[in-house]
C-alpha atoms as one frame of an Amber mdcrd trajectory, in Angstrom:
protein
  -7.644  -1.566  40.563  -4.156  -2.430  41.833  -1.787   0.457  42.218   1.227
   0.236  39.876   4.531  -0.518  41.555   7.393   1.963  41.633   9.141  -0.075
  38.937   6.019   0.021  36.770   5.629   3.788  37.165   9.295   4.322  36.339
   8.962   2.096  33.276   5.973   4.048  31.996   7.760   7.348  32.575  11.038
   6.289  30.988   9.667   4.499  27.928   8.107   7.557  26.205  11.189   9.629
  27.024  13.582   7.013  25.634  11.389   6.487  22.583  11.292  10.213  21.897
  15.075  10.515  22.207  15.609   7.607  19.812  13.140   8.969  17.253  14.611
  12.457  17.356  18.126  11.023  17.062  17.107   8.930  14.065  15.500  11.925
  12.405  18.604  14.066  12.969  20.892  11.363  11.608  18.795  11.083   8.464
  18.447  14.835   8.157  22.150  15.632   8.413  23.434  12.418   6.866  23.124
  13.836   3.355  25.641  16.654   3.120  24.603  17.712  -0.378  20.925  17.648
   0.422  20.222  19.722   3.486  16.960  21.247   4.567  17.237  23.855   1.813
  16.888  21.074  -0.777  14.395  18.876   1.079  11.644  21.476   1.322  11.556
  22.129  -2.449  11.173  18.379  -3.054   8.313  18.237  -0.564   6.643  21.153
  -2.336   7.226  20.089  -5.942   6.497  16.377  -5.498   3.897  16.596  -2.767
   1.221  14.580  -4.563   3.665  11.849  -5.569   5.039  11.591  -2.032   1.560
  11.457  -0.495   0.425   8.795  -2.949   3.578   6.745  -2.396   3.278   7.028
   1.376  -0.339   5.862   1.171   0.651   2.828  -0.905   3.432   1.849   1.496
   1.242   2.368   4.554  -1.522   0.223   3.072   0.934  -2.575   2.280   2.392
  -2.336   5.777  -1.111  -2.425   7.287  -2.065  -5.543   5.336   1.188  -7.198
   6.335   0.756  -6.173   9.965  -2.738  -7.654  10.146  -1.752 -10.870   8.354
   1.476 -11.368  10.292  -0.127 -10.573  13.651  -3.041 -12.933  13.000  -0.744
 -15.802  12.025   1.526 -15.101  14.999  -1.382 -15.102  17.463  -2.726 -18.385
  16.077   0.774 -19.878  16.248   1.216 -18.700  19.846  -2.083 -20.272  20.848
  -1.199 -23.501  19.033   2.187 -23.560  20.782   0.437 -23.669  24.129  -2.522
 -25.830  23.166  -0.827 -28.602  21.173   1.673 -30.873  22.865   5.150 -30.618
  21.362   4.292 -27.673  19.119   6.035 -24.914  21.053   9.612 -25.805  20.074
   9.041 -26.197  16.307   6.891 -23.050  16.118   9.429 -20.976  18.015  12.197
 -22.260  15.749  10.135 -21.463  12.654   9.476 -17.911  13.845  13.140 -17.364
  14.644  14.272 -18.644  11.244  11.773 -16.477   9.370  12.827 -13.419  11.359
  16.559 -14.114  11.067  16.683 -14.561   7.289  17.289 -11.129   5.667  14.365
  -9.905   3.586  16.796  -8.966   0.840  17.767 -12.635   0.572  14.122 -13.703
   0.404  13.341 -11.203  -2.335  14.490 -13.283  -5.325  12.662 -16.335  -3.984
   9.445 -14.377  -3.527   9.829 -12.773  -6.942   9.865 -16.170  -8.627   6.982
 -17.629  -6.628   4.335 -14.919  -5.974   2.913 -11.828  -7.640   5.197  -8.816
  -7.282   2.400  -6.740  -5.747   2.189  -9.232  -2.874   5.884  -9.133  -1.982
   5.721  -5.960   0.199   2.785  -7.392   2.145   4.563 -10.724   2.682   7.774
  -8.953   3.706   5.858  -6.824   6.207   4.105  -9.903   7.620   7.424 -11.702
   8.093   8.849  -8.664   9.884   6.079  -8.564  12.489   5.525 -12.283  13.099
   8.172 -12.884  15.761   7.499  -9.815  17.980   3.763 -10.494  18.035   4.290
 -14.240  18.531   6.581 -13.645  21.513   4.188 -11.136  23.068   1.129 -13.330
  22.526   2.902 -16.378  23.942   3.942 -14.379  26.998   0.371 -13.132  27.446
  -1.133 -16.586  27.185   1.434 -17.782  29.710   0.095 -15.371  32.333  -3.203
 -17.253  32.596  -3.116 -19.267  35.845  -3.104 -23.015  35.306  -5.692 -23.405
  38.043  -8.137 -21.236  36.113  -7.591 -23.301  32.975  -8.188 -26.491  34.960
 -11.337 -25.038  36.521 -12.798 -24.245  33.115 -11.823 -27.670  31.821 -13.549
 -29.355  34.768 -16.733 -27.455  33.936 -16.619 -28.733  30.379 -15.102 -25.742
  28.591 -13.184 -26.800  25.507 -10.066 -25.168  24.192 -11.934 -22.708  21.956
 -14.256 -21.708  24.787 -11.327 -21.191  27.163  -9.619 -19.107  24.513 -12.680
 -16.921  24.030 -13.611 -16.514  27.691 -10.248 -16.173  29.434  -7.105 -16.484
  27.359  -7.854 -13.852  24.709  -8.756 -11.216  27.313  -5.711 -11.995  29.447
  -3.294 -11.891  26.524  -4.713  -8.715  24.944  -2.380  -6.200  26.682   0.657
  -8.243  25.673  -0.555  -8.576  22.081  -1.091  -4.825  21.808   2.439  -4.238
  23.109   3.802  -6.701  20.571   1.927  -5.008  17.734   3.211  -1.625  18.893
   6.819  -2.742  18.626   6.128  -4.514  15.325   4.745  -1.436  13.547   8.138
   0.009  12.479   9.143  -3.459  11.283   6.026  -3.693   9.141   6.829  -0.377
   7.468  10.450  -1.384   6.900   9.386  -4.755   5.492   7.006  -3.080   3.050
   9.766  -0.688   1.949  12.217  -3.519   1.290   9.537  -5.569  -0.447   8.876
  -2.696  -2.854  12.430  -2.993  -4.127  11.545  -6.206  -5.956   9.456  -5.000
  -8.855   6.824  -2.745  -7.309   5.733   0.232  -9.375   4.605   2.530  -6.550
   5.575   3.245  -2.973   8.222   5.017  -0.921  10.616   2.128  -1.459  10.400
   2.644  -5.218  11.170   6.342  -4.833  14.088   5.527  -2.547  15.649   3.090
  -5.013  14.983   5.454  -7.907  16.691   8.306  -6.092  19.716   6.172  -5.224
  20.036   4.873  -8.777  19.788   8.314 -10.368  21.911  10.113  -7.794  19.064
  12.321  -6.553  20.313  12.952  -3.033  17.528  15.432  -2.350  14.849  12.831
  -3.134  16.606  10.150  -1.060  16.883  12.505   1.919  13.256  13.593   1.585
  11.935  10.030   1.415  14.117   9.006   4.368  12.858  11.861   6.526   9.281
  11.099   5.465   9.708   7.425   6.417  10.998   8.385   9.869   8.111  10.814
  10.345   5.445   8.334   9.221   6.920   5.539  11.338   7.041   7.822  14.379
   3.425   8.914  13.951   2.100   5.378  13.509   4.160   4.156  16.461   2.800
   6.984  18.599  -0.779   6.004  17.681  -0.221   2.396  18.719   1.638   3.493
  21.860  -1.420   5.534  22.807  -3.642   2.530  22.142  -1.393   0.346  24.293
  -1.577   2.812  27.189  -5.361   2.875  26.905  -5.564  -0.920  27.019  -3.213
  -1.103  30.013  -5.150   1.572  31.859  -8.454  -0.221  31.368  -6.935  -3.581
  32.313  -5.135  -2.171  35.328  -1.737  -3.431  34.199   1.593  -1.656  34.428
   2.287  -1.324  30.711   5.257  -3.684  30.680   5.327  -7.058  29.001   8.485
  -8.088  30.795
């Protein structure tokens, strides 16, 4: 197994530290951003509405998970198609950029009039994760040496066989990194999608608290979102480190 370079070791050491600083900073900003609803008012909400908060968090997490799986799958297929089909890379990259650049709030009315309201959070989450996973998968597929592809082609391996034998394994560390960075986006997309007619979820509680002036509920939901996002991100970060360790890579997709 190749020994990681000094740059790779520094990257692996700095990334968790920087991520922890950012997460703690975000939590503190949310925590102290509501002057009327400090910790003395958040804990009673957690105690009195514990079941509602747990149920809502489960709904939002499930929607985010569905969106993450759907968006990642579509992004991986698109990344493979961009490399396998002549002339497809440019249009697919442009499509991913457009979908990612359009605000989800602007897409909400369009989705409301065209799909079931229960599907909007899942679609919003899928849109939020498509570009990061697409970019990571495309970068991973680009690391496969052209000579190896040509060797397999000479021996009669078709595109699907090359994908299964070589390309999927080579791109896996990059895909896992892309999914790791897409996880917070999936949760945020599900939250925004719940604003457009959903009956359950953390996004519904957030909008309800803002509409009714319940600062304590808004602060509680915000802190809970930060905590859930941090935990899920940490799980995927651990998974990414495991994949990199087994593959002997440095843990950087750059």
